[in-house]
Short mmCIF file of C-alpha atoms in Angstrom, two decimals:
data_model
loop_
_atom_site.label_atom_id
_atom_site.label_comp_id
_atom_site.label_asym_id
_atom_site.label_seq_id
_atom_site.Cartn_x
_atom_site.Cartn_y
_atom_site.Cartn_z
CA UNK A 1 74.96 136.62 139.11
CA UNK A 2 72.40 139.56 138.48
CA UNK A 3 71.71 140.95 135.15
CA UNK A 4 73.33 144.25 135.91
CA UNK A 5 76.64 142.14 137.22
CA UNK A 6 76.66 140.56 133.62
CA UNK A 7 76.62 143.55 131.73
CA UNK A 8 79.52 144.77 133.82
CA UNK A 9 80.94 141.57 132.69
CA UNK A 10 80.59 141.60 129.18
CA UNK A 11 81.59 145.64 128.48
CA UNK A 12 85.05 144.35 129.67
CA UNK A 13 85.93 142.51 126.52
CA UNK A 14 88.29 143.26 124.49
CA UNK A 15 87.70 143.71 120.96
CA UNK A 16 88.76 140.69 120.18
CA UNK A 17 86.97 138.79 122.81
CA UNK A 18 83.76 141.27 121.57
CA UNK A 19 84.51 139.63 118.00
CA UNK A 20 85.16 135.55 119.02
CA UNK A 21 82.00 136.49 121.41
CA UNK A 22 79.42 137.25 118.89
CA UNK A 23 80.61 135.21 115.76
CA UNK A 24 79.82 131.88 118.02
CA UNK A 25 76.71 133.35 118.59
CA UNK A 26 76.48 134.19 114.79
CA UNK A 27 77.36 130.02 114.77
CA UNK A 28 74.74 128.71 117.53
CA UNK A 29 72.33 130.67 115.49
CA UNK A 30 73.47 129.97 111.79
CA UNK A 31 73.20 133.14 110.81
CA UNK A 32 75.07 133.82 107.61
CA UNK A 33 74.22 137.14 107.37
CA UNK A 34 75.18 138.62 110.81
CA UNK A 35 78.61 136.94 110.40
CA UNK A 36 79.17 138.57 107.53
CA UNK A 37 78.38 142.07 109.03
CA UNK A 38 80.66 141.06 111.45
CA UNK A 39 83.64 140.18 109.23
CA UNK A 40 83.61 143.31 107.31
CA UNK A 41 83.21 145.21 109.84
CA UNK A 42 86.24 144.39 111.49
CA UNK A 43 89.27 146.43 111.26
CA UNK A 44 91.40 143.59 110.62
CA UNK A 45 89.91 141.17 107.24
CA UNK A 46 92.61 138.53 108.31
CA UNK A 47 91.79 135.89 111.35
CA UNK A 48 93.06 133.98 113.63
CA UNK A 49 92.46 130.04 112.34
CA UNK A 50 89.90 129.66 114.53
CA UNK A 51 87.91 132.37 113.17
CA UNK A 52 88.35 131.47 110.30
CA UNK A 53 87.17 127.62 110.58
CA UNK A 54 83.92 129.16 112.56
CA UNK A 55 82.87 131.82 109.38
CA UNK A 56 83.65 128.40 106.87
CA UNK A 57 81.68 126.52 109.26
CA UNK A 58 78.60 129.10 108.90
CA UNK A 59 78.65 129.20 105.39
CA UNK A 60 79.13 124.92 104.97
CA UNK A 61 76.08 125.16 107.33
CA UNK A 62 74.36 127.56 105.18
CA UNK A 63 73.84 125.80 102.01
CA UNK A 64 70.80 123.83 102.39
CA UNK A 65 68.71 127.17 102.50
CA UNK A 66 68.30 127.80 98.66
CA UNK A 67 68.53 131.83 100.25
CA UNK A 68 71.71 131.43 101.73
CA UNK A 69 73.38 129.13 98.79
CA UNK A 70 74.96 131.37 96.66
CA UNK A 71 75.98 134.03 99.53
CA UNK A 72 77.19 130.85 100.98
CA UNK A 73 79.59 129.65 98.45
CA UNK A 74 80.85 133.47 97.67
CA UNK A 75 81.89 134.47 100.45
CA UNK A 76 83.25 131.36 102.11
CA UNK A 77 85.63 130.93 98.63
CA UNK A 78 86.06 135.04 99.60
CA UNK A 79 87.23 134.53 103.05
CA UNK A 80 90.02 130.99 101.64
CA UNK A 81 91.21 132.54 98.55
CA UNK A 82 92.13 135.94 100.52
CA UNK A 83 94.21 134.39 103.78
CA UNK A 84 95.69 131.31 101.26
CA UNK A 85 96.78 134.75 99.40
CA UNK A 86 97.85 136.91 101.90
CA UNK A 87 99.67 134.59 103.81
CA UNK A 88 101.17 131.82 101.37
CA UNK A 89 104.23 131.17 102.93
CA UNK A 90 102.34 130.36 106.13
CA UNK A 91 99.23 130.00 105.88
CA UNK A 92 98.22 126.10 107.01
CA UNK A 93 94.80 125.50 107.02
CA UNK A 94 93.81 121.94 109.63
CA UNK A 95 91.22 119.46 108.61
CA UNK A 96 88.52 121.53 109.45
CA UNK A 97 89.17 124.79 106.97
CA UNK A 98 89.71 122.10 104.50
CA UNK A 99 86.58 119.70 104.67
CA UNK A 100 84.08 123.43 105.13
CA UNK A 101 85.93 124.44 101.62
CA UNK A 102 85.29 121.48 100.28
CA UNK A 103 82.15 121.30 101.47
CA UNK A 104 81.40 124.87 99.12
CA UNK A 105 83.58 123.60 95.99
CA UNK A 106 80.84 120.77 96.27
CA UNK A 107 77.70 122.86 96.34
CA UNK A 108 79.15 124.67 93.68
CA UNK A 109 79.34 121.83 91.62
CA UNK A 110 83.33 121.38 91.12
CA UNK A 111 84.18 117.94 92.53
CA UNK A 112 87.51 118.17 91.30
CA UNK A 113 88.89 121.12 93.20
CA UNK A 114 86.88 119.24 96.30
CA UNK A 115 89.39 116.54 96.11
CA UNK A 116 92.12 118.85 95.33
CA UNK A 117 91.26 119.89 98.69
CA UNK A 118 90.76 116.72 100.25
CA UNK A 119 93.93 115.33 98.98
CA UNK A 120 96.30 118.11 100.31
CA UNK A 121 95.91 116.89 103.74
CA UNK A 122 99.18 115.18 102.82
CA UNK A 123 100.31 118.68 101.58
CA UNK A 124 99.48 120.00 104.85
CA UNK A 125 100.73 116.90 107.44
CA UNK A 126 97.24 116.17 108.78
CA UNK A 127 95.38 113.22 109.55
CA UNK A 128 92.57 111.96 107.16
CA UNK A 129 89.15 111.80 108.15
CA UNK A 130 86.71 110.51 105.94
CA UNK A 131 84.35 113.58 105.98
CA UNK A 132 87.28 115.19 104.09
CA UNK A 133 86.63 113.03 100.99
CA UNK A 134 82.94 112.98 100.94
CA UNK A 135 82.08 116.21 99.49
CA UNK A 136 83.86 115.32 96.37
CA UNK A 137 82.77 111.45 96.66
CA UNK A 138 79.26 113.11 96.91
CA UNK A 139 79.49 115.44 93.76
CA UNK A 140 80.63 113.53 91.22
CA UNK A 141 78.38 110.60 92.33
CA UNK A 142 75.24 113.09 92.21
CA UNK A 143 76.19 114.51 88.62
CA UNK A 144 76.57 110.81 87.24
CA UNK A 145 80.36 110.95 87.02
CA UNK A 146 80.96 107.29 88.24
CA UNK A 147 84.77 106.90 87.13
CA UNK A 148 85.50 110.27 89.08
CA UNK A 149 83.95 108.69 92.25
CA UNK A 150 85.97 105.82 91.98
CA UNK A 151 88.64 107.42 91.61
CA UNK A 152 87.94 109.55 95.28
CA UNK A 153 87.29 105.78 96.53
CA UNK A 154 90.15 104.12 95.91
CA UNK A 155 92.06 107.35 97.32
CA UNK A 156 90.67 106.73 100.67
CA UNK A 157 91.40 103.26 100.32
CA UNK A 158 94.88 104.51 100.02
CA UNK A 159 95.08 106.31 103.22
CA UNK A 160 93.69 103.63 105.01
CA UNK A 161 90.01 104.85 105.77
CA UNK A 162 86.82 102.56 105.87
CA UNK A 163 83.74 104.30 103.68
CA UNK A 164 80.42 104.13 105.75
CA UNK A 165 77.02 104.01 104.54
CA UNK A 166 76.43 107.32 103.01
CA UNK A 167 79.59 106.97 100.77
CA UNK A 168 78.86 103.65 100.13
CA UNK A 169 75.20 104.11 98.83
CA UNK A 170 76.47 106.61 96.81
CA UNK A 171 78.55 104.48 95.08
CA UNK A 172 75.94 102.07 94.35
CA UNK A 173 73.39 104.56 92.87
CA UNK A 174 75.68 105.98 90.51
CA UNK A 175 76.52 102.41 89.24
CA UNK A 176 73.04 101.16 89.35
CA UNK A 177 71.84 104.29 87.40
CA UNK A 178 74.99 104.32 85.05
CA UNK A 179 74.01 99.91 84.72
CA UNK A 180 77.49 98.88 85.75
CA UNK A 181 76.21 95.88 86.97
CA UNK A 182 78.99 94.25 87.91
CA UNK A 183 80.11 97.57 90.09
CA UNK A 184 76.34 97.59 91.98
CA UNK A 185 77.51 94.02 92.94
CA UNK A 186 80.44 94.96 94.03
CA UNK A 187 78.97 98.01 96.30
CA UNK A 188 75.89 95.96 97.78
CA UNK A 189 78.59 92.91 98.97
CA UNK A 190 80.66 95.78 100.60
CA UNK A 191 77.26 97.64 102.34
CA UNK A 192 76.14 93.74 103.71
CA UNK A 193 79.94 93.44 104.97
CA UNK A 194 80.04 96.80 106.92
CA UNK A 195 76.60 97.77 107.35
CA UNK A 196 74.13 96.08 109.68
CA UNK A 197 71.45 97.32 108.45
CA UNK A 198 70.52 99.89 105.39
CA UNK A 199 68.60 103.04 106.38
CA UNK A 200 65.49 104.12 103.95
CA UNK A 201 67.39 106.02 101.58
CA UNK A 202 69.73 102.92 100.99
CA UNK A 203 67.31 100.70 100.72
CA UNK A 204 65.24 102.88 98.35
CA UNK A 205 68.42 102.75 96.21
CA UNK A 206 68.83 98.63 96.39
CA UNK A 207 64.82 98.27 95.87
CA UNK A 208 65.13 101.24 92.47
CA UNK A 209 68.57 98.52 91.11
CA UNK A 210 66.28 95.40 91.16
CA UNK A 211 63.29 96.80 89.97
CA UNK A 212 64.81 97.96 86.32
CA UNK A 213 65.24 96.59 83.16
CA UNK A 214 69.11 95.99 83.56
CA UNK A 215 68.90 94.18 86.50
CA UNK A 216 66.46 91.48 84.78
CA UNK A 217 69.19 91.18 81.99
CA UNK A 218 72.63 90.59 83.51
CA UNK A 219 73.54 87.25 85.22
CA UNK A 220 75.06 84.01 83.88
CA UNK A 221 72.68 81.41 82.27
CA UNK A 222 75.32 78.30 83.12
CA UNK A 223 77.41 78.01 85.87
CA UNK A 224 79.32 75.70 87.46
CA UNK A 225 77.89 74.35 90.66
CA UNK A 226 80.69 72.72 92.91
CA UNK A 227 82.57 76.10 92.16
CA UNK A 228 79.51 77.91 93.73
CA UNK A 229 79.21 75.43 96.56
CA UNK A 230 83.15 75.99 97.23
CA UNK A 231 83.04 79.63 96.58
CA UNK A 232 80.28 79.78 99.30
CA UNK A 233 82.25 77.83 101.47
CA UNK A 234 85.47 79.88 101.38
CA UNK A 235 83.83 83.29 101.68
CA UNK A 236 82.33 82.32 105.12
CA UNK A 237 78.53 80.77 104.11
CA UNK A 238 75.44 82.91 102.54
CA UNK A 239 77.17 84.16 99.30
CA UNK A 240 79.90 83.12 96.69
CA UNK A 241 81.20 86.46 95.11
CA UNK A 242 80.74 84.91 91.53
CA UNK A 243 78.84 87.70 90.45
CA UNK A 244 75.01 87.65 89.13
CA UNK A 245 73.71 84.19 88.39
CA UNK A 246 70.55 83.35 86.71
CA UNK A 247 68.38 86.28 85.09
CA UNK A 248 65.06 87.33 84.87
CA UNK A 249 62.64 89.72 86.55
CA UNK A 250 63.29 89.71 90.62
CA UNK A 251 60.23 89.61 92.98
CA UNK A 252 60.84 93.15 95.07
CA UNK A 253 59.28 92.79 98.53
CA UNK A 254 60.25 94.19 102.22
CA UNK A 255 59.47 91.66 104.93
CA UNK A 256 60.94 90.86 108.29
CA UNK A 257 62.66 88.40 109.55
CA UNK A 258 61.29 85.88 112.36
CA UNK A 259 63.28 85.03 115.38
CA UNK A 260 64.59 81.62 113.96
CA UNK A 261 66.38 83.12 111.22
CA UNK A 262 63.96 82.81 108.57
CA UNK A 263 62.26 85.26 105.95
CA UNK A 264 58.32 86.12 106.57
CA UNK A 265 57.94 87.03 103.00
CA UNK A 266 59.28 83.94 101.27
CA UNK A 267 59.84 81.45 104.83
CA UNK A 268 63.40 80.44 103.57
CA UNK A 269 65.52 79.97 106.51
CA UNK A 270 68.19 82.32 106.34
CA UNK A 271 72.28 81.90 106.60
CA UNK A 272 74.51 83.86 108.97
CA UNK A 273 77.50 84.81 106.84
CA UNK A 274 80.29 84.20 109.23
CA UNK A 275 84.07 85.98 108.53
CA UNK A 276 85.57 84.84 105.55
CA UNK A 277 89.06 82.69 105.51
CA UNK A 278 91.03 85.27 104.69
CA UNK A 279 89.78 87.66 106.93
CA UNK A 280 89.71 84.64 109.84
CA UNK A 281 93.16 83.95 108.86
CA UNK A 282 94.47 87.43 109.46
CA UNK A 283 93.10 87.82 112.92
CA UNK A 284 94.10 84.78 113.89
CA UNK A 285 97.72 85.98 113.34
CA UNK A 286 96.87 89.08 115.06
CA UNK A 287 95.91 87.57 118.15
CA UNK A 288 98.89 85.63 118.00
CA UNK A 289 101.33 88.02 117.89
CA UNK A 290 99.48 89.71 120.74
CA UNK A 291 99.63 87.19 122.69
CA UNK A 292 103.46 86.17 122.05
CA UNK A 293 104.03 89.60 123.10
CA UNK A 294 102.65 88.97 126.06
CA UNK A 295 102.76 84.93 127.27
CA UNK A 296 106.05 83.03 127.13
CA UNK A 297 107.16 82.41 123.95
CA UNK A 298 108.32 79.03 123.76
CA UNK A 299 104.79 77.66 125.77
CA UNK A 300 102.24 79.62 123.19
CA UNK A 301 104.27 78.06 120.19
CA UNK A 302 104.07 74.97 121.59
CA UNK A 303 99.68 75.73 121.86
CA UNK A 304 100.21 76.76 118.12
CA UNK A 305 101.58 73.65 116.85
CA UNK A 306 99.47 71.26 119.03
CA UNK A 307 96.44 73.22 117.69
CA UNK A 308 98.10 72.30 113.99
CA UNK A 309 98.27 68.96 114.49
CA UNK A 310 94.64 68.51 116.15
CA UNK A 311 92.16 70.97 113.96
CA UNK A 312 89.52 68.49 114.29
CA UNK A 313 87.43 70.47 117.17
CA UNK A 314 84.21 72.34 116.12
CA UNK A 315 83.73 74.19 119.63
CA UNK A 316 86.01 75.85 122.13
CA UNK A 317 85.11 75.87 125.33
CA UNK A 318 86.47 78.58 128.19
CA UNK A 319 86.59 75.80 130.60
CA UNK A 320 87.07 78.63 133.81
CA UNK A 321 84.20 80.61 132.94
CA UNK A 322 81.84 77.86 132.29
CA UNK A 323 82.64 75.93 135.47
CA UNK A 324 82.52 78.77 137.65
CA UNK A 325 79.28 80.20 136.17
CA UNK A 326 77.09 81.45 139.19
CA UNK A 327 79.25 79.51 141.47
CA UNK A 328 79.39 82.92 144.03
CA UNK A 329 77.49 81.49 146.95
CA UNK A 330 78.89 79.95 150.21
CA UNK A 331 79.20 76.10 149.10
CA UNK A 332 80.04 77.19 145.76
CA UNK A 333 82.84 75.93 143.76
CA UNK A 334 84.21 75.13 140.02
CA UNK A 335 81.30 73.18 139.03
CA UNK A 336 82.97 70.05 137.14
CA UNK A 337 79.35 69.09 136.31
CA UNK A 338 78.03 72.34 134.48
CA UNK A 339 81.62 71.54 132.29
CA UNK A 340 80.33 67.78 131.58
CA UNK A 341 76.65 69.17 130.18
CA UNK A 342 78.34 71.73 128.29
CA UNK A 343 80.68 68.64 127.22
CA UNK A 344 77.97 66.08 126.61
CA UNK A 345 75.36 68.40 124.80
CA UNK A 346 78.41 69.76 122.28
CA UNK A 347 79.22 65.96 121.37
CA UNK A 348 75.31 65.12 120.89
CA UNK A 349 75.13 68.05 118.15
CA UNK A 350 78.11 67.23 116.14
CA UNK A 351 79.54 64.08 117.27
CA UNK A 352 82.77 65.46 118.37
CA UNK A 353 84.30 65.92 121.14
CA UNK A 354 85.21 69.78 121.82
CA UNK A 355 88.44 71.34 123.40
CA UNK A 356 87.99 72.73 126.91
CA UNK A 357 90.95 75.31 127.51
CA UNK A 358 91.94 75.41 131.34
CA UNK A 359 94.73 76.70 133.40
CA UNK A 360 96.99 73.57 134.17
CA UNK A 361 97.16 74.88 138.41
CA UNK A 362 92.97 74.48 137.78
CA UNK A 363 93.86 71.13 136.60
CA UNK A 364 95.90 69.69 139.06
CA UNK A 365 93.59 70.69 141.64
CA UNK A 366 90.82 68.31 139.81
CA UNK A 367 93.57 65.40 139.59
CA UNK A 368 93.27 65.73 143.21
CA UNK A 369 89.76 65.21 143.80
CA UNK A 370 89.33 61.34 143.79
CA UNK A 371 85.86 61.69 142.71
CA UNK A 372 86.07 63.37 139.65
CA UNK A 373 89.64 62.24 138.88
CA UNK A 374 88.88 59.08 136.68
CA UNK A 375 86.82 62.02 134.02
CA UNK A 376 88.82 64.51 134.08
CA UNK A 377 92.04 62.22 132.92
CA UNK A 378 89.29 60.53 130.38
CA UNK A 379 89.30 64.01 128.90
CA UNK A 380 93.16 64.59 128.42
CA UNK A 381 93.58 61.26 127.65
CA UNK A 382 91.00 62.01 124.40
CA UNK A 383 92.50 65.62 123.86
CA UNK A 384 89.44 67.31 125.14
CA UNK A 385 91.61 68.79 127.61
CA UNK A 386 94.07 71.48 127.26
CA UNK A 387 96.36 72.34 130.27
CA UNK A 388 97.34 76.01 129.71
CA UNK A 389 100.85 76.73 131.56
CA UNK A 390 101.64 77.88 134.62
CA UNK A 391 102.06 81.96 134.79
CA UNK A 392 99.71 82.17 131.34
CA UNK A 393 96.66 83.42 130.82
CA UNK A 394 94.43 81.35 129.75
CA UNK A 395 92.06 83.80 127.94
CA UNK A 396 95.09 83.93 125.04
CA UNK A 397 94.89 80.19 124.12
CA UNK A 398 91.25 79.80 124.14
CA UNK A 399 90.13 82.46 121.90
CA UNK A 400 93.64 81.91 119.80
CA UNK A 401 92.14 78.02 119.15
CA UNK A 402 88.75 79.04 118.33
CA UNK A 403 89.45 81.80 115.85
CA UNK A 404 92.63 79.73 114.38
CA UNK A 405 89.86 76.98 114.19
CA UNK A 406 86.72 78.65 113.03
CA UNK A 407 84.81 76.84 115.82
CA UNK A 408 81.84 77.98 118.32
CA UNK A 409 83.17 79.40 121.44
CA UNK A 410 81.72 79.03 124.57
CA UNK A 411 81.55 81.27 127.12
CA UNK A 412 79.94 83.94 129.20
CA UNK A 413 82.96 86.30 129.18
CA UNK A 414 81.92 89.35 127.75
CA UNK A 415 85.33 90.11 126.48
CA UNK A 416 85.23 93.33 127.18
CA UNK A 417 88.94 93.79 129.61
CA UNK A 418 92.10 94.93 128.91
CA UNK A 419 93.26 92.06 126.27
CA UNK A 420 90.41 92.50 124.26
CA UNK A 421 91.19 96.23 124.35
CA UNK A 422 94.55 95.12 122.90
CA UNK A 423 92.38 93.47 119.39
CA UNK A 424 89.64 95.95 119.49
CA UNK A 425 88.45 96.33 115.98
CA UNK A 426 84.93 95.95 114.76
CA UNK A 427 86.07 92.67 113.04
CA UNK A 428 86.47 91.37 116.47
CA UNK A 429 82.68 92.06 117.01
CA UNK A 430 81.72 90.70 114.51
CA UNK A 431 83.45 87.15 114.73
CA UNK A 432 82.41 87.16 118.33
CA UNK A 433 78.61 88.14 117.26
CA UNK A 434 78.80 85.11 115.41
CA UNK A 435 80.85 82.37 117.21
CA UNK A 436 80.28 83.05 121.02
CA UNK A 437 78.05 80.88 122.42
CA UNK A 438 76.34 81.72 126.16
CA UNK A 439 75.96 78.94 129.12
CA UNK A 440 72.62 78.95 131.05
#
């Protein structure tokens, strides 16, 4: 299309097209001042929603220019207080009108009207996001008020959101600056449980706690050490939850870590913190009830209870996947042998037999085979071998034993089809980061 053929084009809007046309413009180009021009010169001061949300978007965008700020905050309250007024009865603002607001109640300096705001999304029926909340989170934690942002914490708790880094390092910098030590613990157990790693800022935050006075001063002197080794046990490895132990100045240093596991500042070997038992627990009744959805009933009790009564196993293994591992060539077939080294090299590391999970039709076709018959009824015969039932699927009863279990699992399946759609949480990610085990 020509130039010429455009400008045709664009003298056929309508004035309201002409206005929705230029105020994105006005919001591609953050340009708080055009926008306003706009507004007020429009015959009409009260918008459509979606107007509205773009000119609250404009000036939410506009207050990191120290110009802007104030013109900012003035006009966007200008623009809310005039359609909540005008239309009261009903006016319904969506998430978006309410987080930009916020957003200007924060800049402002009044936290408390930003979780007025962020609280009447149950006024208003809408769905919580946690961007909603973090303007007021944000304020009070930046003006020192540390009760206040507790207070917006335990709110989002309450409507069943999950704070992310930024909320959470603003939680621990108003603690470790107000010396609530035991809260700073508290916040740096929940940043190693949903962060993998800190940015700069965080870190700067963590490195600023142990560096001061207060964190050389708290800790216990005495403490009991079987409760620490349990407590450390129980929470997954790594860390007991007992709060600070010990006290004295802490050595502040950033290293790396080497690619067995251990520190190149200090050379300690370091622990993977695996899921603790309550957490294990839960998703192991989660899959369950997923899967009794979904298998016969009566045949994945019966897997529950045998699993009950033989918990001894410290590694799973997906017997299909293992034994058919690169088996996709013209002689190739389920490679009994491949299962024996994974067998054999589990038992040399612990000293215990593990459970290999196979379909019972898989089975009866290896009774059949005269050769390998005599070790593949050794391994029922010593409960290394689990017959799933016929019609199941197997990929149920072989995760179910080696989450119910806490074992190793072993297998190449990335779990990434439809039943593992069905659990999809980042929990599940991170159990699997730390229990699969890959065959090569």
């Amino acid at each position: 299309m020509n130039s010429q053929n455009k400008k045709k084009k664009r003298q056929k809007l309508n004035p309201e097209a002409e206005f929705r046309f230029t105020l994105d413009h006005c919001s591609k180009t953050k340009d708080l001042s055009a926008a306003i021009s706009l507004y007020e010169s429009s015959p009409n001061p009260t918008l459509s929603l979606n107007n509205l949300n773009s000119l609250l978007y404009i000036c939410s965008n506009s207050l990191s220019n120290l110009e802007t700020r104030e013109l900012a905050i003035e006009f966007g309250f200008k623009l809310f207080d005039l359609h909540r007024s005008k239309n009261s009865s009903i006016f319904k603002p969506n998430e978006a009108t309410l987080t930009a607001v916020a957003r200007l109640a924060s800049a402002k300096g009044d936290g408390d009207y930003a979780f007025e705001l962020s609280k009447s999304v149950k006024k208003y029926a809408l769905a919580p996001k946690l961007r909603t909340y973090g303007p007021a989170l944000f304020c009070f934690s930046d003006n020192g008020m540390a009760d206040k942002a507790y207070e917006v914490e335990e709110h989002i708790k309450s409507v069943g959101l999950q704070l992310e880094e930024p909320e959470l390092a603003a939680l621990l910098k108003v603690s470790a600056e107000s010396g609530r030590e035991k809260k700073v613990y508290e916040y740096l157990h929940k940043l190693r449980a949903a962060v993998r790693g800190v940015n700069g800022s965080t870190a700067e935050i963590i490195e600023s706690w142990f560096n001061g006075e207060k964190a050389a001063m708290v800790g216990l002197v005495n403490w009991d050490e079987d409760e620490v080794k349990e407590a450390i046990l129980t929470n997954g490895g790594g860390w007991h939850g007992l709060g600070w132990l010990g006290t004295g100045k802490w050595i502040i240093q950033r290293s790396s870590v080497a690619s067995d596991g251990r520190c190149c500042a200090c050379d300690q070997q370091l622990t993977c913190v695996d899921i603790d038992r309550a957490e294990t627990e839960k998703f192991a009744q989660s899959v369950a009830s997923l899967a009794m959805e979904r298998e016969v009933q009566s045949n994945f009790k019966e897997f529950q209870d045998w699993i009950q009564q033989n918990s001894e196993y410290e590694a799973v293994v997906d017997g299909a996947n293992i034994g058919l591992y690169q088996q996709n060539f013209a002689e190739g077939g389920f490679s009994v042998s491949q299962l024996e080294a994974v067998v054999k090299e589990l038992y040399n590391k612990s000293k215990r037999w593990p459970l290999i999970v196979l379909h019972n039709k898989r089975v009866r076709a290896l009774l059949e085979n005269s050769s390998i018959r005599e070790l593949v009824q050794d391994w029922i015969d010593k409960r290394i071998l689990y017959g799933t039932p016929y019609g199941s699927n197997d990929d149920w009863y072989w995760l179910y034993a080696a989450v119910k279990l806490k074992c190793l699992l072993v297998t190449n399946d990335e779990m990434r089809d439809h039943i593992f759609e069905l659990i999809g949480s980042s929990f599940f990610l991170r159990w699997k980061e730390r229990h699969q085990v890959e065959f090569s």
